[in-house]
XYZ file of C-alpha atoms in Angstrom:
527
model
C 43.850 50.661 10.664
C 41.336 49.385 13.217
C 40.547 45.670 13.024
C 37.109 44.840 11.648
C 34.432 44.251 14.252
C 32.932 40.796 14.542
C 29.261 40.258 13.749
C 28.937 38.195 16.923
C 30.891 37.395 20.067
C 31.997 33.736 20.360
C 30.752 31.911 23.437
C 33.184 31.058 26.182
C 33.990 27.409 25.693
C 36.390 26.711 28.541
C 33.540 25.619 30.832
C 32.394 22.933 28.396
C 35.873 21.572 27.696
C 35.227 18.537 29.877
C 32.407 17.481 27.530
C 34.577 17.399 24.429
C 34.734 14.052 22.718
C 31.275 12.995 23.878
C 28.387 12.507 21.535
C 25.711 15.159 21.261
C 22.740 14.563 23.486
C 19.486 13.958 21.603
C 16.402 14.541 23.741
C 14.066 11.590 24.007
C 10.290 11.879 23.641
C 10.081 11.777 27.433
C 12.111 14.974 27.838
C 10.517 18.418 27.635
C 11.305 20.500 24.583
C 13.912 23.229 25.247
C 12.531 26.735 25.490
C 14.378 27.906 22.381
C 12.952 25.049 20.265
C 9.465 25.803 21.542
C 9.763 29.422 20.461
C 9.694 30.703 24.063
C 11.853 33.633 25.207
C 15.374 32.693 26.216
C 15.443 34.904 29.298
C 14.382 33.263 32.556
C 11.045 33.927 34.145
C 10.418 34.833 37.772
C 12.276 32.575 40.163
C 10.307 30.187 42.357
C 11.622 29.183 45.756
C 10.979 25.531 46.554
C 10.315 25.314 50.261
C 10.375 21.543 50.235
C 13.562 19.632 51.037
C 14.463 17.229 48.271
C 10.845 16.851 47.247
C 10.521 15.126 43.887
C 8.002 16.521 41.403
C 4.771 14.617 41.053
C 4.572 12.393 37.957
C 2.282 13.591 35.221
C -0.749 11.577 34.165
C -0.495 12.774 30.570
C 0.510 10.104 28.061
C 3.961 10.336 26.482
C 4.517 8.075 23.491
C 7.528 6.174 22.252
C 8.833 6.402 18.673
C 6.532 3.658 17.367
C 3.440 5.387 18.740
C 4.634 8.780 17.500
C 4.938 7.447 13.949
C 1.467 5.886 14.184
C -0.147 9.155 15.277
C 1.554 11.174 12.534
C 0.522 8.661 9.839
C -3.030 8.698 11.210
C -3.098 12.506 10.979
C -2.269 12.294 7.254
C -4.525 9.350 6.333
C -7.184 9.329 3.610
C -9.853 9.652 6.303
C -8.083 12.665 7.854
C -7.906 14.368 4.437
C -11.611 13.683 3.924
C -12.656 14.902 7.377
C -10.330 17.883 7.901
C -11.163 20.585 5.343
C -8.171 22.745 6.318
C -5.724 19.861 5.893
C -7.331 18.950 2.576
C -7.162 22.517 1.251
C -3.524 23.002 2.213
C -2.576 19.645 0.704
C -4.319 20.471 -2.582
C -2.602 23.872 -2.700
C 0.766 22.227 -2.184
C 0.124 19.669 -4.933
C -0.029 22.526 -7.463
C 3.719 23.227 -6.996
C 6.654 21.805 -8.900
C 7.268 18.106 -8.364
C 10.165 18.639 -5.958
C 7.896 20.732 -3.678
C 4.502 19.179 -4.429
C 2.661 17.666 -1.489
C 5.007 18.864 1.247
C 3.500 20.311 4.423
C 5.333 21.752 7.436
C 5.886 18.966 9.942
C 4.898 21.274 12.793
C 1.473 21.745 11.188
C 0.922 17.990 10.964
C 2.178 17.469 14.516
C -0.506 19.764 15.889
C -3.111 17.583 14.248
C -1.435 14.368 15.314
C -1.122 15.252 18.997
C -3.809 17.926 19.329
C -6.663 15.656 20.364
C -4.372 13.932 22.878
C -4.303 17.262 24.757
C -0.588 17.023 25.582
C 0.953 20.015 27.279
C 3.656 21.871 25.382
C 6.326 20.479 27.688
C 5.307 16.913 26.797
C 5.131 17.378 23.044
C 7.851 15.509 21.133
C 10.304 17.682 19.239
C 10.455 17.755 15.461
C 13.735 15.838 15.650
C 12.038 13.070 17.630
C 9.176 12.885 15.142
C 11.528 12.841 12.147
C 13.473 9.965 13.663
C 10.250 8.050 14.374
C 8.961 8.564 10.816
C 12.217 7.495 9.172
C 12.456 4.434 11.415
C 8.885 3.153 11.415
C 6.915 4.965 8.687
C 9.416 5.431 5.864
C 7.196 3.486 3.451
C 4.302 5.912 4.025
C 5.821 9.360 4.608
C 8.773 11.256 3.207
C 10.576 13.860 5.347
C 13.076 16.510 4.318
C 14.973 19.218 6.153
C 14.638 22.845 5.096
C 18.141 24.081 4.350
C 17.126 27.552 3.179
C 13.626 28.990 2.836
C 10.443 26.917 3.233
C 8.897 25.444 0.139
C 6.483 27.460 -1.971
C 3.554 25.691 -0.309
C 4.287 27.575 2.895
C 3.831 30.991 1.291
C 0.316 30.622 -0.010
C -2.156 33.094 1.490
C -3.805 30.476 3.683
C -0.462 29.785 5.379
C 0.277 33.353 6.471
C -0.830 32.931 10.105
C 1.577 30.007 10.484
C 4.723 31.428 8.888
C 6.262 32.108 12.270
C 6.010 28.468 13.377
C 6.874 26.464 10.278
C 9.770 24.616 11.860
C 12.724 22.963 10.176
C 11.157 19.956 8.438
C 8.512 19.192 5.843
C 6.653 15.960 5.223
C 4.580 14.487 2.420
C 2.952 11.185 1.597
C 4.835 8.775 -0.627
C 1.753 8.493 -2.872
C 1.428 12.277 -3.261
C 1.265 12.068 -7.065
C -2.066 10.155 -6.933
C -3.766 12.005 -4.065
C -5.917 14.162 -6.348
C -7.234 10.998 -8.013
C -7.966 9.184 -4.757
C -11.552 7.926 -4.728
C -11.907 8.604 -0.999
C -11.986 12.358 -1.699
C -15.599 11.955 -2.859
C -16.699 9.526 -0.146
C -19.874 10.117 1.845
C -20.275 9.571 5.575
C -22.137 6.341 4.850
C -19.269 4.950 2.800
C -16.842 5.501 5.662
C -19.354 3.968 8.084
C -19.383 0.845 5.901
C -15.633 0.604 6.557
C -16.006 1.082 10.322
C -16.412 -1.626 12.933
C -16.972 -1.586 16.681
C -14.313 -3.357 18.758
C -15.004 -4.395 22.341
C -12.951 -6.067 25.096
C -9.707 -4.628 23.759
C -6.855 -5.927 25.966
C -5.908 -3.510 28.731
C -2.328 -2.936 27.556
C -3.624 -1.464 24.264
C -5.915 1.208 25.740
C -4.521 4.136 23.733
C -5.104 5.195 20.144
C -1.660 3.991 19.008
C -2.128 0.857 21.105
C -5.419 0.007 19.412
C -3.777 0.411 16.005
C -0.831 -1.803 16.984
C -3.261 -4.402 18.326
C -5.464 -4.373 15.209
C -2.500 -4.472 12.835
C -1.027 -7.350 14.813
C -4.221 -9.354 14.365
C -4.328 -8.525 10.654
C -0.738 -9.609 10.153
C -1.679 -13.151 11.228
C -4.580 -13.443 8.805
C -4.100 -15.303 5.555
C -5.647 -12.368 3.741
C -3.461 -9.652 5.215
C -3.765 -6.220 3.639
C -1.109 -4.803 1.338
C -2.281 -1.250 2.056
C 0.429 0.673 3.978
C -2.238 2.357 6.160
C -4.900 -0.290 6.931
C -6.254 1.663 9.945
C -7.649 5.042 8.860
C -9.194 6.372 12.067
C -9.895 5.563 15.720
C -12.892 7.000 17.572
C -13.270 6.560 21.324
C -16.990 6.856 22.216
C -17.268 9.198 25.218
C -18.897 8.389 28.527
C -22.239 10.113 29.039
C -20.725 12.172 31.885
C -17.694 13.335 29.896
C -17.345 17.014 29.022
C -16.588 18.209 25.521
C -13.124 19.400 26.552
C -12.185 16.118 28.256
C -9.438 14.060 26.625
C -10.974 10.855 25.219
C -10.111 7.768 27.223
C -10.274 4.180 26.057
C -12.498 2.039 28.282
C -11.907 -1.164 26.336
C -13.927 -0.362 23.231
C -13.536 1.811 20.134
C -14.837 2.472 16.632
C -12.140 1.588 14.107
C -12.247 2.778 10.483
C -10.334 0.578 8.016
C -9.151 1.280 4.483
C -11.597 -1.119 2.804
C -14.602 -3.316 3.501
C -12.583 -6.534 3.017
C -10.562 -5.857 6.159
C -13.770 -5.205 8.077
C -15.063 -8.593 6.986
C -11.861 -10.275 8.182
C -12.386 -8.911 11.690
C -16.115 -9.691 11.707
C -15.489 -13.281 10.648
C -12.392 -13.896 12.767
C -13.669 -12.227 15.940
C -17.478 -12.451 15.688
C -19.933 -10.942 18.117
C -21.002 -14.039 20.029
C -22.517 -14.203 23.503
C -21.566 -11.250 25.744
C -18.106 -11.596 27.292
C -17.500 -15.044 25.825
C -13.971 -15.108 24.329
C -13.505 -16.696 20.929
C -11.262 -19.714 20.581
C -8.078 -18.969 18.683
C -8.005 -22.518 17.268
C -10.996 -21.729 15.049
C -9.714 -18.430 13.674
C -6.941 -19.432 11.325
C -4.521 -17.251 13.317
C -1.150 -18.123 14.797
C -1.493 -19.415 18.328
C 1.923 -18.076 19.356
C 1.037 -14.515 18.356
C 0.839 -12.121 21.323
C -2.132 -10.117 20.016
C -4.075 -13.317 19.313
C -3.489 -14.685 22.799
C -4.487 -11.423 24.439
C -7.585 -11.088 22.255
C -8.737 -14.579 23.256
C -7.928 -13.927 26.905
C -9.993 -10.733 27.083
C -12.872 -11.978 24.917
C -12.213 -9.543 22.074
C -15.118 -9.242 19.586
C -16.297 -7.000 16.752
C -19.546 -5.678 15.319
C -20.474 -3.610 12.217
C -20.969 0.067 13.039
C -24.489 0.157 11.588
C -25.523 -2.669 13.901
C -23.765 -1.001 16.841
C -25.602 2.297 16.256
C -28.968 0.555 16.346
C -28.219 -1.589 19.381
C -26.706 1.332 21.257
C -29.941 3.317 20.934
C -31.939 0.330 22.118
C -29.530 -0.256 24.960
C -29.761 3.319 26.256
C -33.542 3.002 26.322
C -33.275 -0.351 28.092
C -30.901 1.104 30.666
C -33.266 3.955 31.400
C -36.130 1.488 31.721
C -34.199 -0.426 34.395
C -33.431 2.779 36.280
C -37.078 3.827 36.190
C -38.183 0.443 37.498
C -35.707 0.626 40.361
C -36.848 4.151 41.161
C -40.497 3.030 41.196
C -39.558 0.250 43.605
C -37.941 2.883 45.862
C -34.559 1.175 45.546
C -31.285 2.912 44.720
C -30.108 1.987 41.216
C -27.244 -0.493 41.594
C -25.542 0.569 38.357
C -21.873 1.402 38.151
C -20.675 4.514 36.255
C -19.286 2.310 33.468
C -22.446 0.217 33.109
C -23.350 1.928 29.856
C -20.150 0.783 28.135
C -21.488 -2.764 27.774
C -24.029 -3.684 25.149
C -25.935 -6.525 26.788
C -29.067 -8.584 26.204
C -29.610 -7.346 22.666
C -32.020 -10.110 21.829
C -34.688 -8.638 24.141
C -34.226 -5.023 23.068
C -35.581 -5.019 19.537
C -38.971 -3.422 20.273
C -38.039 -0.994 23.062
C -38.796 2.625 22.084
C -36.165 5.318 22.492
C -37.083 7.900 25.175
C -37.555 11.523 24.110
C -34.351 13.558 24.202
C -35.859 16.589 25.985
C -36.765 14.618 29.133
C -34.320 14.327 32.007
C -32.887 10.825 32.444
C -30.152 9.462 34.674
C -27.714 9.922 31.785
C -28.572 13.610 31.328
C -25.695 16.009 32.081
C -28.046 18.287 34.045
C -31.792 18.532 34.861
C -33.580 19.872 31.794
C -36.127 22.677 32.236
C -35.348 23.187 35.920
C -33.624 26.585 35.731
C -35.539 29.883 36.142
C -34.164 33.421 35.859
C -35.855 36.165 37.912
C -35.291 39.918 37.571
C -36.509 43.237 39.056
C -35.760 42.172 42.646
C -35.130 44.589 45.506
C -31.458 45.551 45.710
C -31.361 44.940 49.490
C -32.958 41.484 49.504
C -31.257 38.207 50.447
C -31.429 34.478 49.682
C -33.688 33.580 52.620
C -36.246 36.214 51.677
C -36.174 35.213 48.006
C -36.713 31.547 48.848
C -39.788 32.392 50.895
C -41.036 34.816 48.223
C -40.837 32.314 45.358
C -42.177 29.429 47.478
C -45.504 31.286 47.583
C -46.073 30.112 44.019
C -46.501 26.487 45.197
C -48.935 27.065 48.107
C -52.040 26.739 45.945
C -50.702 23.764 43.942
C -50.219 20.088 44.695
C -46.459 20.373 44.240
C -43.985 20.018 47.065
C -43.397 23.515 48.539
C -39.725 22.613 48.947
C -39.200 22.518 45.203
C -36.594 25.301 45.198
C -33.245 23.525 45.399
C -30.995 26.553 45.351
C -31.212 30.334 45.105
C -28.242 31.540 43.065
C -28.111 35.181 44.173
C -25.366 37.737 44.801
C -25.997 40.523 47.276
C -26.714 43.888 45.686
C -28.069 42.434 42.431
C -31.621 42.805 41.129
C -31.737 39.335 39.545
C -31.086 35.704 40.459
C -31.258 32.121 39.172
C -33.521 29.510 40.764
C -32.705 25.809 40.535
C -35.922 23.841 40.852
C -36.612 20.214 41.664
C -38.581 19.529 38.480
C -39.733 21.221 35.247
C -43.280 21.296 36.666
C -42.099 23.530 39.509
C -40.633 25.901 36.919
C -43.875 26.096 34.939
C -46.002 26.697 38.058
C -43.613 29.400 39.311
C -43.489 31.332 36.028
C -47.285 31.092 35.628
C -47.765 32.443 39.141
C -45.645 35.571 38.654
C -47.016 36.282 35.176
C -50.653 36.080 36.322
C -50.305 38.381 39.339
C -47.549 41.023 39.044
C -45.882 41.858 42.346
C -42.859 43.800 43.627
C -40.893 43.814 46.861
C -41.646 46.856 48.961
C -38.391 46.437 50.904
C -35.443 44.057 51.063
C -37.079 41.656 53.571
C -40.468 41.562 51.846
C -41.203 37.863 51.240
C -44.850 38.315 50.226
C -44.800 41.132 47.668
C -47.382 43.751 46.786
C -49.044 45.148 43.685
C -46.582 47.360 41.797
C -47.111 51.075 41.386
C -47.185 52.984 38.120
C -43.397 53.524 38.054
C -42.391 50.129 39.445
C -41.324 47.116 37.432
C -42.922 43.835 38.474
C -40.849 40.747 39.160
C -40.516 38.679 36.001
C -39.498 35.038 35.706
C -38.288 33.062 32.709
C -37.443 29.376 32.201
C -33.889 29.113 30.809
C -33.408 26.504 28.076
C -31.024 25.610 25.269
C -27.482 26.954 25.092
C -27.913 29.394 27.998
C -29.055 26.529 30.198
C -26.095 24.387 29.147
C -23.578 27.171 29.790
C -25.015 27.819 33.251
C -24.897 24.182 34.395
C -21.336 23.754 33.136
C -20.226 26.048 35.974
C -22.016 23.966 38.618
C -19.970 21.222 40.376
C -20.502 17.773 38.913
C -21.659 16.259 42.211
C -24.363 18.900 42.547
C -25.477 18.319 38.942
C -25.838 14.587 39.570
C -27.928 15.189 42.697
C -30.167 17.583 40.766
C -30.605 15.043 37.953
C -31.556 12.284 40.398
C -34.105 14.535 42.087
C -35.622 15.566 38.744
C -35.927 11.924 37.617
C -37.692 11.000 40.869
C -40.067 13.928 40.419
C -40.876 12.827 36.854
C -41.646 9.328 38.160
C -44.166 10.736 40.651
C -41.885 10.762 43.691
C -41.769 14.238 45.172
C -38.420 15.302 46.642
C -38.248 15.117 50.393
C -35.487 17.683 50.877
C -36.160 20.346 53.526
C -37.004 23.881 52.489
C -33.529 25.098 53.377
C -31.438 22.410 51.692
C -28.001 21.584 53.047
C -26.839 21.993 49.484
C -27.263 25.758 49.834
C -24.834 25.769 52.731
C -22.210 23.488 51.186
C -22.044 23.861 47.399
C -20.191 26.669 45.729
C -19.335 28.172 49.110
C -16.718 30.831 48.935
C -13.902 30.931 51.515
C -14.694 33.495 54.169
C -12.142 35.847 55.664
C -10.985 34.948 59.122
C -12.260 37.287 61.819
C -9.496 39.334 63.363
C -9.060 38.899 67.047
C -9.089 42.209 68.865
């Protein structure tokens, strides 16, 4: 009788015999997740030959957190504020709470991890493993979250219809809040935006070593722990918002520049910060002797050293609007005086001289200012061009629109044209140039008789006249996103000068056209 076949072939273990008796290696949060744990294929990809000799890989600039910070981010992703703000998280939590008590409230840990580390924009290779997160939760957040390992199938909460797209990535652990039985009765479920704003304060001059979201929470909790009225709530910090710089893109990872909006669990904690670290004169640190806080506390010393201070969010919103108007007023005055604005890129992160800003009006939002991401109303789309034309001819053709006006004839900054096309984009120096150009071509229809025709002629019966259109709104935004940032800033500065009555002095054929967005040309073969 033939011996029964095995269901699997045991691995050869003689090569690993030298490792017997050693403890199993547990990857740290700094180590990349193995391919098998990440759900990647086990077979190797294409080999890459490293031509360098002993060249060490460049260090990554992405943040990698320790266990304390990992636990803070996971707790923050499951806070009352997160449940109020994130409709998908709230729906899945409510579905899970309908299960039996032993399964009620549990969510896949992998699902919560994506929310905890998603906005940090960590690459997959820098994401902590579930084992790392479980260890961090059990060590530092055991009074807030409960974690369990899935021995067999996932809990019933994972098989609801809304979970179907995620069944392949549920992972090995589930997590729920310790207060899961009272979540449906939590008053914060019915909060309005204004009620959360009442529990939010603005913090400025945060010490440099705390310039991350977990760092801000550790810093704030450290200050609270020294107050005589310390909070008994296990999650006193509900949310951290890092206000973006006016030049930041929507996809950029938020960076702390020393200030943040911090949402607390109740208004009493807000009052503690506002009274202990009041908003005094700009950049004047408070004295720790007058705060009722422990002098030997690290957070207290650092807060006093850096001049840490706080402000209610409602007051910050109002002063921020006034400040932006004041900043623009200074820039306009410097431009009128024909002096370059001596303002650093981070100038707008400081709220200064509030006492003189009360009656300053806010500038209209549809006018280009120095803080605009691109020049508004300065993009024109032209169609029905000759298929054999070129950029030089088009520049001369469209410049004809300014000959009978008082505008600078060199108002065409760039002709965005590809050879063989019958359309192009025109970047203009000011919105007024765009209006004059479109009015000119709509009042007297013309066509190009040949590719080098830079004057145009009256179209025939079967010919389509050149049409021009000012691009605004979403199309305008999408177009400028593809333009290099340096070029956008130069265009904004030129548009602001034009709005202030200073006509651009750039030559008709701008050097920008020869430098920006230039494509690498093929080397000429030597015969």
